[in-house]
Coordinates of C-alpha atoms in Angstrom, one line a residue:
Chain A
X1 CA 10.5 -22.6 -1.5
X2 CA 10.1 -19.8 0.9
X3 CA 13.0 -18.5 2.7
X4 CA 11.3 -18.7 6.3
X5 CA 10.5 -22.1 5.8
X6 CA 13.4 -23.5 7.4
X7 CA 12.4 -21.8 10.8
X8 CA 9.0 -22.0 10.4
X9 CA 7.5 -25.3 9.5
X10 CA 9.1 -28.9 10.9
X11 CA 8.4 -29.8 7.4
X12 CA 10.0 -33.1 6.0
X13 CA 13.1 -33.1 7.6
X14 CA 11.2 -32.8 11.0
X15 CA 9.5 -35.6 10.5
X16 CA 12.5 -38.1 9.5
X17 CA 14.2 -36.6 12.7
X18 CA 11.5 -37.3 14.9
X19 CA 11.5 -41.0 13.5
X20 CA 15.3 -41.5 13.8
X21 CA 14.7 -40.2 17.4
X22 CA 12.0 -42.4 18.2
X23 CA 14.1 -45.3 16.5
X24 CA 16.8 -44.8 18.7
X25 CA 15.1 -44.7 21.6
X26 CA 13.4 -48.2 20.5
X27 CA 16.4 -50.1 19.9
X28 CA 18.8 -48.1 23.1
X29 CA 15.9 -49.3 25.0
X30 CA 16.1 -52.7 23.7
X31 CA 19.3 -52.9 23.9
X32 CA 20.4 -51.4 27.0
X33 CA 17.2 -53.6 28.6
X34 CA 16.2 -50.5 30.6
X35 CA 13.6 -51.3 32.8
X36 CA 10.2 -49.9 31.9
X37 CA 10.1 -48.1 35.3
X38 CA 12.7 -45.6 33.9
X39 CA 12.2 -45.3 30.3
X40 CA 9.3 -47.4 28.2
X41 CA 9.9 -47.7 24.8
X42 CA 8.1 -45.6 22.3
X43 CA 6.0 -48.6 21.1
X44 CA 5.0 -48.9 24.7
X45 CA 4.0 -45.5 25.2
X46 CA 1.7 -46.2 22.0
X47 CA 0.0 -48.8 23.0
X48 CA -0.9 -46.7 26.8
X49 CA -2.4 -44.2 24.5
X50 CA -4.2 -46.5 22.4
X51 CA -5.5 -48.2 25.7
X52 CA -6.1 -45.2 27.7
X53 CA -7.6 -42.9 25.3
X54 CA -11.4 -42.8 26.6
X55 CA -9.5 -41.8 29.5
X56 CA -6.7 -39.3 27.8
X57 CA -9.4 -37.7 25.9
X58 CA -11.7 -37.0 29.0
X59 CA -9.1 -34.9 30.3
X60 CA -7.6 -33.4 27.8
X61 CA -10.9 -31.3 27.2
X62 CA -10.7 -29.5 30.1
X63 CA -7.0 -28.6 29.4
X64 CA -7.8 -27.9 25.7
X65 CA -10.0 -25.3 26.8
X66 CA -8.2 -23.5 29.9
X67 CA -4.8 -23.9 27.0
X68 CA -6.9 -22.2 24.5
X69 CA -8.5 -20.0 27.3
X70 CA -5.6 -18.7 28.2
X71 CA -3.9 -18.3 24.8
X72 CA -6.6 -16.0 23.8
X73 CA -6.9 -13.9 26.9
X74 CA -3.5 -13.5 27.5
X75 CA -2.1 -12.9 23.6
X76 CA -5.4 -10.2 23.2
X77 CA -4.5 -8.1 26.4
X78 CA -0.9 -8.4 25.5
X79 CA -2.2 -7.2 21.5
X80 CA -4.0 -4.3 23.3
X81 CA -1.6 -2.9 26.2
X82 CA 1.2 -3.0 23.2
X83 CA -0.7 -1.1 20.6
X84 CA -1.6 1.9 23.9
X85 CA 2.3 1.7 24.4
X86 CA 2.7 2.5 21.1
X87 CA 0.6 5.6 21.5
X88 CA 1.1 6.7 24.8
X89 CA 4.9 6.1 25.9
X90 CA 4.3 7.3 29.1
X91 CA 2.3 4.3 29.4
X92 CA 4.5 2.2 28.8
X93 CA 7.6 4.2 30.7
X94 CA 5.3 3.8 33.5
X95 CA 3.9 0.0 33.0
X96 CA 6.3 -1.7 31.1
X97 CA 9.2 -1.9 33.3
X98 CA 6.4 -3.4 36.2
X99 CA 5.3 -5.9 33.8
X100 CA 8.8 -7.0 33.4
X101 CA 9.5 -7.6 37.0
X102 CA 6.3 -9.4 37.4
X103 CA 7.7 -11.8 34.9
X104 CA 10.2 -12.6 37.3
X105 CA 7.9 -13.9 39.9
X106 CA 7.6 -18.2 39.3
X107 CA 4.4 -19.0 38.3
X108 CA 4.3 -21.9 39.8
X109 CA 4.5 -19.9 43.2
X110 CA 1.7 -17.7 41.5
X111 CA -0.4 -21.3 41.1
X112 CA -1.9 -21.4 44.4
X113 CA -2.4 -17.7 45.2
X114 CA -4.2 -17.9 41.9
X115 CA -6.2 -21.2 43.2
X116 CA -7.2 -19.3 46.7
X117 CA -8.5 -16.0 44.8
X118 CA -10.0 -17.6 41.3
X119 CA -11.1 -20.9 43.4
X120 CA -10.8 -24.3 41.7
X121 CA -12.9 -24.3 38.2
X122 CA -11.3 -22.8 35.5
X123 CA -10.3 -19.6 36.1
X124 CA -7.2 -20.0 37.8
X125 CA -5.5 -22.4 35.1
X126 CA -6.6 -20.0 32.3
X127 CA -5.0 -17.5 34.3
X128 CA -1.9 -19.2 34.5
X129 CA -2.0 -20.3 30.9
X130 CA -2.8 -16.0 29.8
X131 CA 0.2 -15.4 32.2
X132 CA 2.6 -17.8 30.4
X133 CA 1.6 -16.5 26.8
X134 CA 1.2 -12.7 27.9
X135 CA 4.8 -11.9 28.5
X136 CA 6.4 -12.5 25.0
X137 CA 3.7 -11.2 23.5
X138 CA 3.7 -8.2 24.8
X139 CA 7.6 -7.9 24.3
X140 CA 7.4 -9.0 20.4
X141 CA 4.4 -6.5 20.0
X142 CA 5.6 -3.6 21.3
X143 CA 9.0 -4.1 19.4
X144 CA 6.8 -5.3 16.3
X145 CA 4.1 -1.8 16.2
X146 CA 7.4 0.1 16.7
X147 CA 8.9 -1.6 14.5
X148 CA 8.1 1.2 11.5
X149 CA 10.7 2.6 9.3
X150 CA 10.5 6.5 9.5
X151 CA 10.1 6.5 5.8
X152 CA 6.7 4.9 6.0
X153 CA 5.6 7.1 9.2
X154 CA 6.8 10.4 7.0
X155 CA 5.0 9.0 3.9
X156 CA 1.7 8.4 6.1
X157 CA 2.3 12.1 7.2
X158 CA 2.0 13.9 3.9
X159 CA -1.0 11.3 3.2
X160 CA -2.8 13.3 6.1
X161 CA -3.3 9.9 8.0
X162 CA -4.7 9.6 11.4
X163 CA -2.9 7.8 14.0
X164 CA -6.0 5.2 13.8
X165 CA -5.0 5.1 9.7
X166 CA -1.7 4.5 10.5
X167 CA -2.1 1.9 13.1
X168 CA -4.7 -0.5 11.1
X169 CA -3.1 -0.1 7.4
X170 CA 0.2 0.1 8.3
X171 CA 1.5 -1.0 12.4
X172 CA -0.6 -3.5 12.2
X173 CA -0.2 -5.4 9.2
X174 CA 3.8 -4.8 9.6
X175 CA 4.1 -6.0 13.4
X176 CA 2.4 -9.6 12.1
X177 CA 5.5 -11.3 11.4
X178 CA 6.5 -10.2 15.0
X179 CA 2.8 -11.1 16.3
X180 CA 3.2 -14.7 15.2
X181 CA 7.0 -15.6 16.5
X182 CA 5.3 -14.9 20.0
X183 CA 2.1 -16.8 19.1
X184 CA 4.5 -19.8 18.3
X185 CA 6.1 -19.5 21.5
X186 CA 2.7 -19.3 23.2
X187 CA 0.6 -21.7 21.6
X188 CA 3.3 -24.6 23.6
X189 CA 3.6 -22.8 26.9
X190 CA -0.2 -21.9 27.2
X191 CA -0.7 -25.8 27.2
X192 CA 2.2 -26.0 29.7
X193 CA 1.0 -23.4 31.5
X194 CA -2.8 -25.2 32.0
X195 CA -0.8 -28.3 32.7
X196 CA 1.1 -27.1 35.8
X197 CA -2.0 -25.4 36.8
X198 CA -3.4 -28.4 37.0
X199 CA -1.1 -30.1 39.0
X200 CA -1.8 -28.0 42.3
X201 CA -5.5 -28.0 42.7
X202 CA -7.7 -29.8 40.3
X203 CA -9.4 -33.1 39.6
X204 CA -9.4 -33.4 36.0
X205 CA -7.3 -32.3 33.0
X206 CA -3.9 -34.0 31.3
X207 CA -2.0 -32.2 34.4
X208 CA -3.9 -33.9 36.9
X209 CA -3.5 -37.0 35.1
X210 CA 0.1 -36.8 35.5
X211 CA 0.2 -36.2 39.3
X212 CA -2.2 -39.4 39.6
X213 CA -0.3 -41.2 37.2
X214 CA 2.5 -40.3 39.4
X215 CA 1.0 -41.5 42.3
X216 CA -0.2 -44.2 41.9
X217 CA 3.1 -45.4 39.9
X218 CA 1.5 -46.2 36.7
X219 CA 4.8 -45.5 34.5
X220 CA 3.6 -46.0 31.2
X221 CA -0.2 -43.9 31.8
X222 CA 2.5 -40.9 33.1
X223 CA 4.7 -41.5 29.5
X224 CA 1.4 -41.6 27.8
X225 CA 0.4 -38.6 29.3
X226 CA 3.1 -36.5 28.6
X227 CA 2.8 -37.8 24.4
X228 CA -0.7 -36.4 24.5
X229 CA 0.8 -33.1 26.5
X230 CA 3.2 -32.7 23.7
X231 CA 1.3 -34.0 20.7
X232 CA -1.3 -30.9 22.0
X233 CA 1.4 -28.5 22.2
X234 CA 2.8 -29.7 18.6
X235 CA -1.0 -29.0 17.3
X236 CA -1.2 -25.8 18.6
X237 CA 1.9 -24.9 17.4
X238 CA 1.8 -26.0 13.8
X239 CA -1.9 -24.2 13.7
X240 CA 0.0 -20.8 14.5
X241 CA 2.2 -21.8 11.8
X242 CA -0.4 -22.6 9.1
X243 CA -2.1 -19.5 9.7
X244 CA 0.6 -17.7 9.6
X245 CA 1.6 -19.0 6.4
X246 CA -2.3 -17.6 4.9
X247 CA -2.6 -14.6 6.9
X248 CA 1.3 -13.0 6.1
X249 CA 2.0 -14.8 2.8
X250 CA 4.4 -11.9 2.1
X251 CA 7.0 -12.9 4.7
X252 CA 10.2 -13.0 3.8
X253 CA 9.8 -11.1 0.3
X254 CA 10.6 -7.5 1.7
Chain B
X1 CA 16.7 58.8 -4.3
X2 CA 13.7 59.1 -7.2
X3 CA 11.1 56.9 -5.9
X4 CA 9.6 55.2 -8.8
X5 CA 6.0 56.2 -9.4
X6 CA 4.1 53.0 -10.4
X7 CA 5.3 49.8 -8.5
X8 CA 5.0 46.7 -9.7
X9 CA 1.8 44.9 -7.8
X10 CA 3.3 42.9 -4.8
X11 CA 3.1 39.1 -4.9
X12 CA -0.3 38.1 -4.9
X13 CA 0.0 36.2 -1.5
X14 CA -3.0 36.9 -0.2
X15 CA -5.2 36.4 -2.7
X16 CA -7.8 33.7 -3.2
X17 CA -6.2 30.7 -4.9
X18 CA -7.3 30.5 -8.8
X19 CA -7.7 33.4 -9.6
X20 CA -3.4 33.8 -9.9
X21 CA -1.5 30.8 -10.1
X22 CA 0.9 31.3 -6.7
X23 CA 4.1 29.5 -6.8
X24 CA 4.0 25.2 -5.8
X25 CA 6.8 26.2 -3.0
X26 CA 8.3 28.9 -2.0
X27 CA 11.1 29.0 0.3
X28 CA 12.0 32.6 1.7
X29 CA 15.6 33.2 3.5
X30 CA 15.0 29.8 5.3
X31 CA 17.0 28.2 7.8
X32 CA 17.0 24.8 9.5
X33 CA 19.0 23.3 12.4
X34 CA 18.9 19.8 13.7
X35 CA 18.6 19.3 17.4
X36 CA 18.8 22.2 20.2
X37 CA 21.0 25.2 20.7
X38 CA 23.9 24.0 21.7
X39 CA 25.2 20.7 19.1
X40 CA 22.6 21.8 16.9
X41 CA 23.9 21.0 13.5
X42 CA 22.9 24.3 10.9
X43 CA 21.5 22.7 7.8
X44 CA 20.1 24.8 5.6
X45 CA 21.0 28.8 6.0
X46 CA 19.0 31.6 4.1
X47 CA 17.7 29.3 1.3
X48 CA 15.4 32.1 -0.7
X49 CA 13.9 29.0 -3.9
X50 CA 11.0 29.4 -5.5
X51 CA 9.0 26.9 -7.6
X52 CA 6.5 27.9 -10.1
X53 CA 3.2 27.0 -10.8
X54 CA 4.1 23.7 -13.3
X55 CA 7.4 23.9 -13.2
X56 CA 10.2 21.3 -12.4
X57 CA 12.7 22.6 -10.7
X58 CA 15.9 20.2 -9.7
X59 CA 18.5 20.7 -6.4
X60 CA 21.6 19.4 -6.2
X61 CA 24.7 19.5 -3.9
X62 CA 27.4 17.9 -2.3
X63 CA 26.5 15.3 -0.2
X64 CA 24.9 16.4 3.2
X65 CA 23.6 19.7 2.5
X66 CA 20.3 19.7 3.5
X67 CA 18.6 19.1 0.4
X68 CA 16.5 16.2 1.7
X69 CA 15.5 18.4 4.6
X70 CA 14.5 21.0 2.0
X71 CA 12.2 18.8 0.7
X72 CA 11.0 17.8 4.0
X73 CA 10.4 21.5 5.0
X74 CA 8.1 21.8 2.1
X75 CA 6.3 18.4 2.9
X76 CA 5.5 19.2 6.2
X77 CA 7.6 16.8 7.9
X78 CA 9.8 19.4 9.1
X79 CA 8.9 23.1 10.2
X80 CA 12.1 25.8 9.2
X81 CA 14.1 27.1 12.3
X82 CA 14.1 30.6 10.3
X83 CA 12.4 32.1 7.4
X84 CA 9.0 31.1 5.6
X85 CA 8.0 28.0 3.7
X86 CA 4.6 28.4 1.4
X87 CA 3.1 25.1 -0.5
X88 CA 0.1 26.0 -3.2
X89 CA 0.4 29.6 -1.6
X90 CA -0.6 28.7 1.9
X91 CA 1.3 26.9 4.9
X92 CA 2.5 23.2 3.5
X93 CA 0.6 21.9 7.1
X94 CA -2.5 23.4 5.0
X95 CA -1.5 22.0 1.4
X96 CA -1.0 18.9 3.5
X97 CA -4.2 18.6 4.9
X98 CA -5.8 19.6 1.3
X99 CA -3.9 16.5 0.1
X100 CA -2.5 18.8 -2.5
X101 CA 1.1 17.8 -3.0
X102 CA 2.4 14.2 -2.4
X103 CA 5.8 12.7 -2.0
X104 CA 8.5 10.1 -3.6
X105 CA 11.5 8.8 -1.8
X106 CA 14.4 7.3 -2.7
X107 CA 12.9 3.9 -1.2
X108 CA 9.9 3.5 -3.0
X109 CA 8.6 2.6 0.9
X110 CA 5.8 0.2 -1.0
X111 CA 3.3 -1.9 2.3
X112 CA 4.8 -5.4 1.1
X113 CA 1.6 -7.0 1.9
X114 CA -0.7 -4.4 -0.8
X115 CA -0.6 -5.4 -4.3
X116 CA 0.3 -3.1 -6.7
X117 CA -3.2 -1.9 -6.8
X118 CA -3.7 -1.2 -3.2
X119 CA -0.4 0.4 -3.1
X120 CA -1.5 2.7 -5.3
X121 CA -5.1 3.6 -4.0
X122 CA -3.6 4.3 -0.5
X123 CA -3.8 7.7 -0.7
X124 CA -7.2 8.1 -2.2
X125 CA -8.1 5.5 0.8
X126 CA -6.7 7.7 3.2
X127 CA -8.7 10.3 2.0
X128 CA -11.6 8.5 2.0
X129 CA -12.8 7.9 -1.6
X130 CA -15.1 5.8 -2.6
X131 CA -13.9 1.9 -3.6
X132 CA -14.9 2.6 -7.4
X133 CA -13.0 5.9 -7.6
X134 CA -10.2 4.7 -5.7
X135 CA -9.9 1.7 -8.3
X136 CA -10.8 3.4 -11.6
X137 CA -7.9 6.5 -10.6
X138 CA -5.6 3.8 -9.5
X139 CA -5.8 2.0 -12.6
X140 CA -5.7 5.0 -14.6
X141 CA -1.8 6.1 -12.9
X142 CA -0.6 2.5 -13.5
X143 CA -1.3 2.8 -16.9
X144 CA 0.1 5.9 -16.9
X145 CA 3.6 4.8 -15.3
X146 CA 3.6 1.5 -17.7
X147 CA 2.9 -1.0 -15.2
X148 CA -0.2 -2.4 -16.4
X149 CA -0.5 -6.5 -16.1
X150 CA 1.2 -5.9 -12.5
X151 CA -1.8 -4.7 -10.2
X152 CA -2.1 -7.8 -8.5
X153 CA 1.4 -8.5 -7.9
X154 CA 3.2 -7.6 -4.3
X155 CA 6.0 -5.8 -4.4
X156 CA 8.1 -8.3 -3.4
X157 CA 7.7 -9.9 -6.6
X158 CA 8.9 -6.4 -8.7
X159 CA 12.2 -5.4 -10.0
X160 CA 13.8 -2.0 -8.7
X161 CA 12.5 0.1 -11.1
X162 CA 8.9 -1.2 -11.4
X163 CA 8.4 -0.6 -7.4
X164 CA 9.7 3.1 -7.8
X165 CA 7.3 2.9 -10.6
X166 CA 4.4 2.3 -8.4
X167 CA 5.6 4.8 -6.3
X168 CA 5.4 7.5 -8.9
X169 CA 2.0 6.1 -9.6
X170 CA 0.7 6.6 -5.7
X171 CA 2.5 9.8 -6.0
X172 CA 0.2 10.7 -8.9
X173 CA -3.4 9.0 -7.4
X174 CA -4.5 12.2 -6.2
X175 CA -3.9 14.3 -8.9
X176 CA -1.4 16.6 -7.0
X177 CA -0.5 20.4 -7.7
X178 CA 3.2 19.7 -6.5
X179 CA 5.2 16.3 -6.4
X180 CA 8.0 16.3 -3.9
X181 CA 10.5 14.0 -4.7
X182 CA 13.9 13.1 -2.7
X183 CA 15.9 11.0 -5.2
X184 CA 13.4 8.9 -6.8
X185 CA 16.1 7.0 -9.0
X186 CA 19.2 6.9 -6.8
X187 CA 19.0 3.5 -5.8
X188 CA 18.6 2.4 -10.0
X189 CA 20.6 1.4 -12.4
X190 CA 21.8 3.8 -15.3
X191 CA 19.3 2.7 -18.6
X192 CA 16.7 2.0 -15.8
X193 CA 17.2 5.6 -14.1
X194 CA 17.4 6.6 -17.8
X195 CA 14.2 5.3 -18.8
X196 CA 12.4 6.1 -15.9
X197 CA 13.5 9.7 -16.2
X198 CA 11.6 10.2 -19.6
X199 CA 8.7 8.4 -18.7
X200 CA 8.8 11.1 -15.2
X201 CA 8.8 14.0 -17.9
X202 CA 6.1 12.1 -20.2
X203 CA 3.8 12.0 -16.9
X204 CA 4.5 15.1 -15.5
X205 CA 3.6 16.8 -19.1
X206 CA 0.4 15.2 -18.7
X207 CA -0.2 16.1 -15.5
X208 CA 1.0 19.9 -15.5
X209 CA 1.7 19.1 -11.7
X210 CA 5.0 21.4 -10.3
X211 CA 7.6 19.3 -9.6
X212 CA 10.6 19.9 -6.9
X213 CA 13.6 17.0 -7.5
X214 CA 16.3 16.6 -5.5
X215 CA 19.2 14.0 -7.1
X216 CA 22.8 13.5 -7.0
X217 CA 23.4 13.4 -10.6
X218 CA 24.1 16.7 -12.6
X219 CA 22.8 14.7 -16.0
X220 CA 19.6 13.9 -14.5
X221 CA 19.2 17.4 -13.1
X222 CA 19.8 19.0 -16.4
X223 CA 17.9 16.7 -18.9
X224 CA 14.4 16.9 -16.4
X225 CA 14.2 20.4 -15.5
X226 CA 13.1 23.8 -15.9
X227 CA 15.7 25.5 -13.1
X228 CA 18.8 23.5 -11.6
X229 CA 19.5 25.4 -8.3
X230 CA 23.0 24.2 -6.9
X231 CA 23.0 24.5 -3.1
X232 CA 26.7 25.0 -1.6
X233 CA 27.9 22.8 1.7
X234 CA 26.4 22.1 5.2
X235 CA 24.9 24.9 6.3
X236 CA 23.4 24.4 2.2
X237 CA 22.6 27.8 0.7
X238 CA 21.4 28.6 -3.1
X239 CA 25.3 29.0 -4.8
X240 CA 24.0 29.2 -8.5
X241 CA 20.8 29.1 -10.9
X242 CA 21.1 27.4 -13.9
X243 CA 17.4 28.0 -16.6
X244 CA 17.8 24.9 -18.2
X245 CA 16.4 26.3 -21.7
X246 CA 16.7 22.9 -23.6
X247 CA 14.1 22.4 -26.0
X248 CA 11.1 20.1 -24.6
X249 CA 9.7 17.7 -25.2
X250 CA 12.7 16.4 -24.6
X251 CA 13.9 13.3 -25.5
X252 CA 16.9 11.0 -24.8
X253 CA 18.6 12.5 -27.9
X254 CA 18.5 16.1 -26.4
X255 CA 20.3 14.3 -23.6
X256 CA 23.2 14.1 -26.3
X257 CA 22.7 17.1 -27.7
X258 CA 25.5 20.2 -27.3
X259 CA 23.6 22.3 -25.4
X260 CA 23.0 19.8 -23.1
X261 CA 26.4 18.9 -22.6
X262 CA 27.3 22.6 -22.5
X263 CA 24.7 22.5 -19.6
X264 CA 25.7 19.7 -17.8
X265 CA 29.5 20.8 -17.8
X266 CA 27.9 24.5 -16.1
X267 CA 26.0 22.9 -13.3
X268 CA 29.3 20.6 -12.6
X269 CA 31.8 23.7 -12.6
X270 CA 29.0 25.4 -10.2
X271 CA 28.7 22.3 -8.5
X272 CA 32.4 21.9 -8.0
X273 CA 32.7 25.6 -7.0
X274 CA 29.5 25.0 -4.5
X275 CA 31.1 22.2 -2.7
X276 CA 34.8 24.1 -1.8

């Protein structure tokens, strides 16, 4: 066994709690008799899914895509503005700290700002979603390509290397572990980031389905709406997780 | 006065490299402070150390006398607040950039996600070397250090001793004049540190490189080297020269040998009176 694996991969033992979880729920449910209206049962939730899928699966596409969207565009300029920090602190004296404080404005305030200059396709959700993934990114990276013992920097010094050297064989490869804690933390809130995009100005996607489901007070479509939210969220985060595990098999050795 | 009427021909300094073998390092009343003038902490004052061509010359001293940062003046990493430092008989940035001298530290500071192998090409990658050179020279030096059967393993997976192997064997890739090295074995066990310490003289005979070692211990000093310069405390100065003149090549039983020990006890009575 790997040392990270505890952290890293639900594994077994995520799987048994989710099913005690589930259980629970079940039987409180049952037992409690809470009306549907507050809190379906699981199985109930299952069988939505299973009934609304055509439905689920139309509009999870276009959330798929401004999710994915978003992850990429928002991790790569993150990848890129932390590797010029690296090189050019006055860059970062100068940008980082504003970055920071534009953290700190809501993004759902941001939402229809975004919707009045991007208009209503795609744009403004895969905006939202880069937004929601950009932040920790850019935090993790810049700590990660720092990250350097002097030893190694001194050793790539008598070795003549160029800053470009030293970047691609060594800052790179050693901020990866850092790279992928923040892609694990993005590949859920890019899809929750497309989702509450969603719910201000569009006609399609799982966040519109939610506000419609909402609506028009079909309880169990909203529950089955949210499963497929989350079950998305899980994908994408177990993909970071299983590429993590081929591209930095090394982890936890040093 | 009588002013001598044939002078002995001045250091050949300037002269075009070759033709006389000019010292691996030579350090001339050098001084060096950390941090500016006023808490600047002195560490080195007036060091005047010179290395031969092929010769292994070991420092020691009482702990925090500046002889890491000697090493680190000679490697380029640092420049001397006072004095001169020459590598190969030019500036180290130049013997740097000619990729003549290379470095070991006490952490063998191995990229954990290179094997073996690509640990030990680095430098010839840095420099550009063709793939087949790179791998035939890298092969070569971990043969040469004993750790053949390992190349594809990540360091991760290596004991101690076989990481600060491949260190000595990246040290060696480019077939340096000069090996700097800052406690190579400090961080090993005694028969490891042993061991490793004959293979170092094994290689280095091979490789007729000059080698300057810095190292806590007074036995390790005396069975490796040529010269054992003792430096005295913080600001570290040159107290003694001991000329190591044990046979070579030596082996572990010199190590137990009289003159050795007779050695050994000199460099710890200069030692002791270096670090009053």
């Amino acid at each position: 066994m790997r040392p990270g694996g505890v952290s890293g991969s639900p594994g077994a033992g995520g799987l048994l709690g989710l099913a005690v979880l589930l259980a629970a729920w079940e039987a409180g449910v049952a037992l409690f008799a809470v009306p549907l209206y507050l809190l379906p049962p699981p199985s109930t939730i299952w069988w939505q899914v299973v009934r609304d899928w055509p439905l689920l699966w139309r509009n999870a596409q276009p959330t798929l895509v401004e999710a994915v969207g978003g992850f990429v565009l928002g991790n790569g300029v993150a990848v890129l503005l932390a590797a010029v920090f690296v090189h050019a602190p006055a860059v970062q004296r100068a940008v980082f700290p504003v970055a920071i404080a534009l953290r700190t404005v809501p993004l759902v305030a941001l939402t229809p700002l975004l919707l009045l200059w991007l208009g209503t396709g795609y744009a403004p959700k895969i905006a939202i979603a880069a937004l929601i993934s950009f932040f920790p990114t850019l935090v993790n990276m810049t700590r990660g390509l720092a990250a350097l013992d002097g030893q190694a920097l001194e050793l790539m010094h008598t070795m003549s290397a160029s800053r470009w050297q030293i970047l691609v064989k060594v800052r790179w490869p050693s901020s990866l572990p850092y790279l992928f804690s923040a892609l694990k933390i993005a590949a859920t809130s890019s899809v929750l980031g497309a989702v509450i995009a969603e719910w201000i100005g569009s006609d399609r996607g799982l966040g519109y389905l939610v506000v419609a489901a909402t609506f028009e007070f079909r309880i169990a479509r909203l529950w089955a709406t949210i499963a497929v939210v989350s079950a998305l969220a899980l994908a994408g985060y177990l993909l970071v997780v299983a590429a993590e595990r081929l591209v930095v098999p090394w982890r936890g050795d040093v | 006065m009588v002013t001598p009427l044939f002078r002995p021909p001045a250091a050949p300094l300037g002269s075009s490299p070759g033709t006389v073998a000019a010292p691996a390092v030579a350090f001339h009343r050098c001084g060096y402070s950390y941090g500016r003038s006023a808490g600047a902490v002195e560490a080195l004052r007036d060091v005047t150390l010179t290395v031969g061509a092929g010769e292994f010359v070991a420092v020691i001293g009482p702990s925090g006398c500046g002889k890491s940062t000697l090493l680190r003046l000679a490697a380029d990493v640092l420049a001397p607040s006072s004095g001169t430092v020459e590598v190969l008989g030019g500036p180290p940035a130049q013997a740097r950039r000619q990729r003549r001298f290379s470095v070991a530290f006490q952490d063998p500071v191995l990229l954990p996600w290179r094997t073996v192998l690509q640990n030990v090409e680095l430098p010839l990658e840095i420099a550009g070397r063709s793939p087949g050179h790179r791998r035939e020279m890298a092969q070569q030096m971990i043969n040469l250090v004993g750790l053949t059967g390992f190349e594809r393993a990540l360091p991760g997976q290596l004991s101690g001793g076989m990481r600060q192997r491949a260190s000595i064997a990246r040290a060696l890739t480019l077939q340096p004049a000069l090996l700097l090295m800052d406690e190579p074995f400090g961080a090993l066990d005694e028969l490891t540190r042993d061991r490793l310490n004959q293979e170092l003289l094994d290689v280095w005979q091979r490789t007729a490189a000059a080698v300057l070692f810095i190292t806590h211990s007074i036995e390790e000093a005396v069975y490796l080297s040529d010269r054992v310069m003792v430096l005295t405390r913080r600001p570290g100065t040159v107290a003694a020269t001991l000329p190591i003149d044990l046979p070579r090549p030596r082996t572990l039983y010199v190590k137990r040998t009289a003159a050795a020990f007779e050695w050994t006890a000199r460099a710890r009575l200069a030692l002791e009176a270096a670090s009053r």
